[in-house]
mmCIF file of C-alpha atoms in Angstrom:
data_model
loop_
_atom_site.group_PDB
_atom_site.id
_atom_site.type_symbol
_atom_site.label_atom_id
_atom_site.label_comp_id
_atom_site.label_asym_id
_atom_site.label_seq_id
_atom_site.Cartn_x
_atom_site.Cartn_y
_atom_site.Cartn_z
ATOM 1 C CA MET A 1 249.918 86.201 37.444
ATOM 2 C CA ILE A 2 250.561 86.532 41.308
ATOM 3 C CA ARG A 3 253.379 83.768 42.162
ATOM 4 C CA SER A 4 252.046 82.363 45.443
ATOM 5 C CA ASP A 5 254.811 80.212 45.898
ATOM 6 C CA ARG A 6 257.318 83.105 45.697
ATOM 7 C CA TRP A 7 255.124 85.528 47.857
ATOM 8 C CA ASN A 8 254.809 82.703 50.575
ATOM 9 C CA ALA A 9 258.207 84.076 51.793
ATOM 10 C CA VAL A 10 256.921 87.553 52.485
ATOM 11 C CA TYR A 11 253.043 87.122 53.165
ATOM 12 C CA ALA A 12 251.553 84.517 55.628
ATOM 13 C CA GLU A 13 248.254 84.958 53.576
ATOM 14 C CA VAL A 14 249.197 85.616 50.046
ATOM 15 C CA GLU A 15 245.881 85.994 48.388
ATOM 16 C CA ARG A 16 244.473 88.285 51.187
ATOM 17 C CA GLU A 17 247.317 90.417 52.118
ATOM 18 C CA LEU A 18 248.978 91.052 48.480
ATOM 19 C CA LYS A 19 245.672 91.360 46.632
ATOM 20 C CA ALA A 20 244.483 93.949 49.091
ATOM 21 C CA ARG A 21 247.772 95.888 49.036
ATOM 22 C CA VAL A 22 248.279 95.847 45.009
ATOM 23 C CA PRO A 23 246.819 99.393 44.469
ATOM 24 C CA GLU A 24 248.704 100.981 47.337
ATOM 25 C CA LEU A 25 251.825 98.889 46.208
ATOM 26 C CA LEU A 26 251.677 100.143 42.648
ATOM 27 C CA LYS A 27 251.421 103.845 43.729
ATOM 28 C CA GLY A 28 254.657 103.263 45.481
ATOM 29 C CA ALA A 29 256.486 101.477 42.608
ATOM 30 C CA SER A 30 258.026 104.369 40.794
ATOM 31 C CA HIS A 31 261.492 102.732 39.951
ATOM 32 C CA ARG A 32 261.405 101.805 36.270
ATOM 33 C CA TRP A 33 264.038 99.097 35.575
ATOM 34 C CA GLY A 34 263.101 99.188 31.911
ATOM 35 C CA ALA A 35 260.672 98.349 29.005
ATOM 36 C CA MET A 36 260.208 96.304 26.265
ATOM 37 C CA ARG A 37 257.691 95.948 23.138
ATOM 38 C CA TRP A 38 255.549 93.249 23.314
ATOM 39 C CA PRO A 39 256.818 90.169 21.537
ATOM 40 C CA ALA A 40 254.496 89.505 18.782
ATOM 41 C CA GLU A 41 254.630 85.597 19.319
ATOM 42 C CA ALA A 42 253.818 85.679 22.910
ATOM 43 C CA ILE A 43 250.525 84.665 24.689
ATOM 44 C CA PRO A 44 249.336 87.864 26.732
ATOM 45 C CA PRO A 45 249.006 86.774 30.448
ATOM 46 C CA ALA A 46 246.042 88.921 31.014
ATOM 47 C CA GLY A 47 243.847 87.863 27.929
ATOM 48 C CA VAL A 48 244.837 91.081 26.137
ATOM 49 C CA ARG A 49 247.303 92.173 23.526
ATOM 50 C CA PRO A 50 249.353 95.001 24.874
ATOM 51 C CA GLU A 51 252.080 97.098 23.072
ATOM 52 C CA ASN A 52 254.622 97.855 25.648
ATOM 53 C CA VAL A 53 255.763 96.017 29.010
ATOM 54 C CA THR A 54 257.265 98.035 31.775
ATOM 55 C CA TYR A 55 259.348 96.586 34.972
ATOM 56 C CA ILE A 56 258.647 98.725 37.967
ATOM 57 C CA SER A 57 259.317 98.422 41.897
ATOM 58 C CA GLU A 58 259.764 100.501 45.007
ATOM 59 C CA ASP A 59 262.867 102.735 44.886
ATOM 60 C CA ASN A 60 264.414 101.344 47.875
ATOM 61 C CA GLY A 61 264.077 98.348 50.338
ATOM 62 C CA GLU A 62 265.846 95.020 50.515
ATOM 63 C CA ILE A 63 262.681 93.163 49.531
ATOM 64 C CA ARG A 64 260.876 94.878 46.881
ATOM 65 C CA HIS A 65 257.513 94.118 45.144
ATOM 66 C CA MET A 66 258.130 93.864 41.144
ATOM 67 C CA PHE A 67 255.267 94.627 38.908
ATOM 68 C CA VAL A 68 255.282 93.799 35.158
ATOM 69 C CA VAL A 69 252.694 96.525 33.797
ATOM 70 C CA LEU A 70 251.112 96.029 30.466
ATOM 71 C CA THR A 71 250.271 99.210 28.397
ATOM 72 C CA GLY A 72 248.672 99.706 24.955
ATOM 73 C CA ARG A 73 245.924 101.768 23.235
ATOM 74 C CA THR A 74 243.899 98.883 22.808
ATOM 75 C CA ILE A 75 243.558 97.331 26.395
ATOM 76 C CA GLY A 76 242.246 100.408 28.072
ATOM 77 C CA PRO A 77 243.821 100.909 31.627
ATOM 78 C CA SER A 78 247.401 99.338 32.064
ATOM 79 C CA ARG A 79 247.159 96.003 33.720
ATOM 80 C CA VAL A 80 249.632 93.893 35.771
ATOM 81 C CA GLY A 81 250.880 91.127 33.969
ATOM 82 C CA ALA A 82 253.000 89.549 36.824
ATOM 83 C CA ALA A 83 253.859 90.268 40.281
ATOM 84 C CA TYR A 84 256.666 88.604 42.264
ATOM 85 C CA PRO A 85 259.203 89.694 45.281
ATOM 86 C CA PHE A 86 262.546 90.989 43.950
ATOM 87 C CA VAL A 87 265.972 91.592 45.617
ATOM 88 C CA PRO A 88 268.301 93.667 43.310
ATOM 89 C CA HIS A 89 271.490 93.353 45.343
ATOM 90 C CA GLY A 90 272.116 89.963 45.398
ATOM 91 C CA THR A 91 275.374 87.768 45.743
ATOM 92 C CA ALA A 92 277.473 88.185 42.505
ATOM 93 C CA TYR A 93 279.098 85.203 40.964
ATOM 94 C CA ASP A 94 280.722 84.696 37.331
ATOM 95 C CA VAL A 95 278.743 81.642 35.955
ATOM 96 C CA GLU A 96 278.870 80.027 32.689
ATOM 97 C CA ILE A 97 275.366 80.621 30.635
ATOM 98 C CA LYS A 98 273.895 77.203 29.355
ATOM 99 C CA GLY A 99 270.658 78.070 28.230
ATOM 100 C CA ILE A 100 267.846 80.591 28.120
ATOM 101 C CA HIS A 101 264.231 79.476 28.463
ATOM 102 C CA PRO A 102 261.433 82.013 27.760
ATOM 103 C CA ARG A 103 257.929 81.248 29.086
ATOM 104 C CA GLU A 104 255.195 81.640 26.448
ATOM 105 C CA THR A 105 253.878 84.855 28.081
ATOM 106 C CA GLY A 106 256.967 86.543 26.861
ATOM 107 C CA ILE A 107 257.540 88.682 29.800
ATOM 108 C CA GLU A 108 259.241 85.916 32.053
ATOM 109 C CA GLY A 109 261.882 83.524 31.761
ATOM 110 C CA GLU A 110 264.488 81.365 33.242
ATOM 111 C CA VAL A 111 268.383 80.943 32.610
ATOM 112 C CA THR A 112 270.472 77.844 33.228
ATOM 113 C CA ALA A 113 274.051 78.325 34.463
ATOM 114 C CA HIS A 114 276.930 76.265 35.484
ATOM 115 C CA TYR A 115 279.257 77.087 38.527
ATOM 116 C CA ALA A 116 281.559 74.970 40.672
ATOM 117 C CA GLY A 117 280.730 71.850 38.741
ATOM 118 C CA HIS A 118 276.938 72.192 39.130
ATOM 119 C CA GLU A 119 274.238 73.120 36.641
ATOM 120 C CA PHE A 120 271.317 74.947 37.987
ATOM 121 C CA ARG A 121 268.215 77.066 36.879
ATOM 122 C CA PHE A 122 267.105 80.401 38.157
ATOM 123 C CA PHE A 123 264.345 82.891 37.354
ATOM 124 C CA GLU A 124 265.221 86.259 35.630
ATOM 125 C CA PRO A 125 262.926 88.890 37.369
ATOM 126 C CA LEU A 126 263.868 91.385 34.697
ATOM 127 C CA TRP A 127 263.573 89.123 31.654
ATOM 128 C CA GLY A 128 262.367 91.343 29.146
ATOM 129 C CA VAL A 129 264.886 93.798 30.108
ATOM 130 C CA LYS A 130 267.900 91.562 30.424
ATOM 131 C CA ARG A 131 267.125 88.603 27.976
ATOM 132 C CA ASN A 132 268.828 90.006 24.926
ATOM 133 C CA HIS A 133 272.180 90.489 27.103
ATOM 134 C CA TYR A 134 272.410 86.624 28.081
ATOM 135 C CA LYS A 135 275.164 85.109 25.724
ATOM 136 C CA VAL A 136 274.951 81.193 25.829
ATOM 137 C CA GLY A 137 278.362 79.688 26.167
ATOM 138 C CA THR A 138 280.218 82.685 27.835
ATOM 139 C CA GLN A 139 280.930 83.773 31.587
ATOM 140 C CA GLN A 140 278.753 86.573 32.916
ATOM 141 C CA ARG A 141 278.215 87.835 36.398
ATOM 142 C CA VAL A 142 274.834 87.448 37.863
ATOM 143 C CA ARG A 143 273.410 88.443 41.272
ATOM 144 C CA PHE A 144 271.517 85.875 43.094
ATOM 145 C CA ALA A 145 269.255 85.651 45.998
ATOM 146 C CA ALA A 146 266.418 83.256 46.871
ATOM 147 C CA PHE A 147 263.042 83.229 48.784
ATOM 148 C CA GLY A 148 262.055 80.376 50.977
ATOM 149 C CA HIS A 149 259.071 79.013 52.621
ATOM 150 C CA GLY A 150 257.950 75.496 54.487
ATOM 151 C CA LEU A 151 261.467 75.900 56.314
ATOM 152 C CA ALA A 152 262.588 73.637 59.330
ATOM 153 C CA ALA A 153 265.787 73.872 61.180
ATOM 154 C CA MET A 154 267.617 70.676 61.042
ATOM 155 C CA ASN A 155 270.157 69.177 63.570
ATOM 156 C CA GLY A 156 273.224 71.413 62.638
ATOM 157 C CA VAL A 157 276.899 70.826 63.460
ATOM 158 C CA PRO A 158 278.260 74.078 64.376
ATOM 159 C CA MET A 159 281.839 73.302 65.330
ATOM 160 C CA LYS A 160 283.533 75.574 67.819
ATOM 161 C CA PRO A 161 286.863 77.112 66.804
ATOM 162 C CA ALA A 162 290.030 76.334 68.512
ATOM 163 C CA ALA A 163 290.741 78.034 71.634
ATOM 164 C CA PRO A 164 293.526 80.585 71.329
ATOM 165 C CA PRO A 165 297.025 79.882 73.165
ATOM 166 C CA PRO A 166 296.842 81.195 76.938
ATOM 167 C CA ASP A 167 299.626 83.776 76.063
ATOM 168 C CA ALA A 168 297.914 84.997 73.050
ATOM 169 C CA GLY A 169 295.635 87.760 72.640
ATOM 170 C CA GLY A 170 292.105 86.533 71.734
ATOM 171 C CA PRO A 171 290.347 88.043 68.497
ATOM 172 C CA LEU A 172 287.795 90.686 69.041
ATOM 173 C CA THR A 173 285.302 88.242 67.184
ATOM 174 C CA PRO A 174 285.636 84.479 67.129
ATOM 175 C CA PRO A 175 286.558 83.082 63.694
ATOM 176 C CA VAL A 176 283.921 81.708 61.641
ATOM 177 C CA ALA A 177 283.138 78.047 62.483
ATOM 178 C CA LEU A 178 283.803 75.344 59.946
ATOM 179 C CA ILE A 179 280.664 73.716 58.727
ATOM 180 C CA ASP A 180 280.496 70.005 57.862
ATOM 181 C CA ALA A 181 276.601 69.857 57.219
ATOM 182 C CA PRO A 182 276.036 68.641 53.530
ATOM 183 C CA SER A 183 273.973 70.358 50.814
ATOM 184 C CA ALA A 184 271.401 69.294 48.722
ATOM 185 C CA LEU A 185 269.147 70.653 45.993
ATOM 186 C CA VAL A 186 266.336 68.946 44.141
ATOM 187 C CA MET A 187 264.275 70.582 41.401
ATOM 188 C CA ILE A 188 260.793 70.637 42.121
ATOM 189 C CA GLY A 189 258.549 70.228 38.586
ATOM 190 C CA PRO A 190 256.704 69.614 36.761
ATOM 191 C CA GLY A 191 259.697 70.082 34.013
ATOM 192 C CA ALA A 192 262.802 71.935 34.836
ATOM 193 C CA THR A 193 262.240 74.995 37.031
ATOM 194 C CA SER A 194 263.909 77.319 39.467
ATOM 195 C CA ARG A 195 261.882 75.813 42.407
ATOM 196 C CA TYR A 196 263.903 73.608 44.492
ATOM 197 C CA GLY A 197 263.639 71.505 47.659
ATOM 198 C CA MET A 198 266.933 72.228 49.567
ATOM 199 C CA HIS A 199 268.908 71.184 52.675
ATOM 200 C CA ALA A 200 271.660 73.549 53.379
ATOM 201 C CA PRO A 201 273.767 74.855 56.005
ATOM 202 C CA ILE A 202 273.795 78.558 57.171
ATOM 203 C CA THR A 203 277.322 80.382 57.008
ATOM 204 C CA GLU A 204 275.914 83.529 58.346
ATOM 205 C CA TRP A 205 272.428 85.327 58.918
ATOM 206 C CA ARG A 206 271.056 88.537 59.857
ATOM 207 C CA GLY A 207 267.355 89.610 60.975
ATOM 208 C CA PHE A 208 265.507 93.011 59.697
ATOM 209 C CA TRP A 209 262.413 94.320 60.139
ATOM 210 C CA THR A 210 260.330 95.634 57.227
ATOM 211 C CA GLY A 211 257.528 97.707 58.693
ATOM 212 C CA GLU A 212 256.195 95.400 61.239
ATOM 213 C CA ARG A 213 257.383 92.327 59.565
ATOM 214 C CA LEU A 214 260.309 90.379 60.740
ATOM 215 C CA PHE A 215 262.651 88.893 58.128
ATOM 216 C CA TYR A 216 265.520 86.689 58.019
ATOM 217 C CA ALA A 217 268.390 86.799 55.382
ATOM 218 C CA LEU A 218 270.310 83.378 55.691
ATOM 219 C CA LYS A 219 273.358 82.907 53.777
ATOM 220 C CA LEU A 220 273.095 79.323 52.596
ATOM 221 C CA ARG A 221 275.708 77.162 51.115
ATOM 222 C CA LEU A 222 273.718 75.555 48.205
ATOM 223 C CA PHE A 223 276.492 73.564 46.740
ATOM 224 C CA GLU A 224 280.437 73.352 46.455
ATOM 225 C CA GLY A 225 282.726 71.745 44.126
ATOM 226 C CA GLU A 226 285.971 72.446 42.116
ATOM 227 C CA GLY A 227 287.411 74.196 45.402
ATOM 228 C CA ARG A 228 284.535 76.672 45.125
ATOM 229 C CA ALA A 229 281.178 77.164 47.027
ATOM 230 C CA PHE A 230 277.706 78.695 45.966
ATOM 231 C CA ALA A 231 276.095 80.535 48.879
ATOM 232 C CA VAL A 232 273.468 82.885 48.546
ATOM 233 C CA ASP A 233 271.116 84.974 50.723
ATOM 234 C CA LEU A 234 267.647 83.201 51.458
ATOM 235 C CA TYR A 235 264.947 85.507 52.363
ATOM 236 C CA ALA A 236 261.988 84.370 54.396
ATOM 237 C CA GLY A 237 259.408 85.937 56.904
ATOM 238 C CA ARG A 238 259.323 84.501 60.532
ATOM 239 C CA HIS A 239 256.073 82.751 59.592
ATOM 240 C CA CYS A 240 258.063 80.724 56.885
ATOM 241 C CA PHE A 241 259.666 78.673 59.703
ATOM 242 C CA GLN A 242 258.288 75.915 61.787
ATOM 243 C CA GLY A 243 258.922 75.693 65.330
ATOM 244 C CA ASN A 244 260.704 78.109 67.663
ATOM 245 C CA PHE A 245 263.272 78.858 64.931
ATOM 246 C CA SER A 246 266.487 80.633 66.247
ATOM 247 C CA PRO A 247 269.013 80.666 63.512
ATOM 248 C CA ALA A 248 272.721 80.032 64.025
ATOM 249 C CA ALA A 249 275.765 79.430 61.744
ATOM 250 C CA GLY A 250 276.372 75.867 61.231
ATOM 251 C CA MET A 251 272.527 74.995 61.671
ATOM 252 C CA ALA A 252 271.094 73.268 58.709
ATOM 253 C CA VAL A 253 267.861 74.441 57.171
ATOM 254 C CA ALA A 254 265.493 72.501 54.908
ATOM 255 C CA GLY A 255 262.398 73.497 53.019
ATOM 256 C CA VAL A 256 261.308 75.064 49.629
ATOM 257 C CA MET A 257 263.504 77.393 47.768
ATOM 258 C CA TRP A 258 262.651 79.665 44.742
ATOM 259 C CA LEU A 259 266.021 80.903 43.170
ATOM 260 C CA HIS A 260 266.342 83.884 41.133
ATOM 261 C CA GLY A 261 269.210 86.131 39.640
ATOM 262 C CA THR A 262 269.711 88.912 37.560
ATOM 263 C CA LEU A 263 272.354 90.033 35.225
ATOM 264 C CA ALA A 264 274.761 92.563 36.923
ATOM 265 C CA ASP A 265 275.350 95.814 35.145
#
C-alpha cells in the first residue's frame, strides 16, 4: 500500500518516482523502529499471511521513507505491506487521547486526540509498535507533523511590528509579527480520517534541500482555543505549491493536509 496522497508532498510523480526507487530505498532503510507479531484477526494487505511485521526507515534525514515489512516462513521473500513518508522529530504536545482506530490490515491505525478545545485525528506511523501504549482518557505527549499538497498562498495579513522609540537600541532581529489570519480544518472523508482540507497562517518557515529537491517546512497555526494554539510543521516539496510561491510569516496557506503524530518516548 503506497499512500499516494501522502507521497504527493515528496514526489511530483508518485507512481513513477517512488516505485522506481523502492529497491534502492529499502537497502538504505536500516533503522528498525520496532516489530510486532502479526495480529490473528487482521486482513493481510499483500494477500498473504505473514508471521512478523517490522517498521524500518533511514537512519537520518528530516523526511524519511517508512516501510512496513512483512516476513514469515509461509510467504517467501519479505514484502512491503505499506510505505509512507515519516517525520520522527515533530512538535510535541500533551494531548488527551479520546480513541484509537485500527485499520483492518492490523499494521496501520489512527488516534483521536483533544487539545485546546478541539478534537482531531492523526495517523500513527508506528502503529504496530505504539498502539498498546496509547491510553484512552489520559493525557499523553505526542509529536506531530503534517504533509501537504495542492497548496496555494492566500492573501495573508502580516502585521508590521511597532517601530522602537528613537532613543532605544533596536533589536538584532525584529519581533515576531502578530497574525490575524483565521484557521480552518475540514476533515476529508469518506468517514473519519486524518486527511484534512485546511486554511492556516504561517507563523515561521524554513527551506531545505534533500538531494536535488527543495522542501519547505511551514509552521502552520492549525487552530487555537482555551488560550493555546496548535501549530505544527507542514512539509511539502516546491512542486506542491501553485504559482510563484514565496513564504512569509503571516501569509495564509490553503490546501490538503495529512496529519500524523507518534507517541513520544
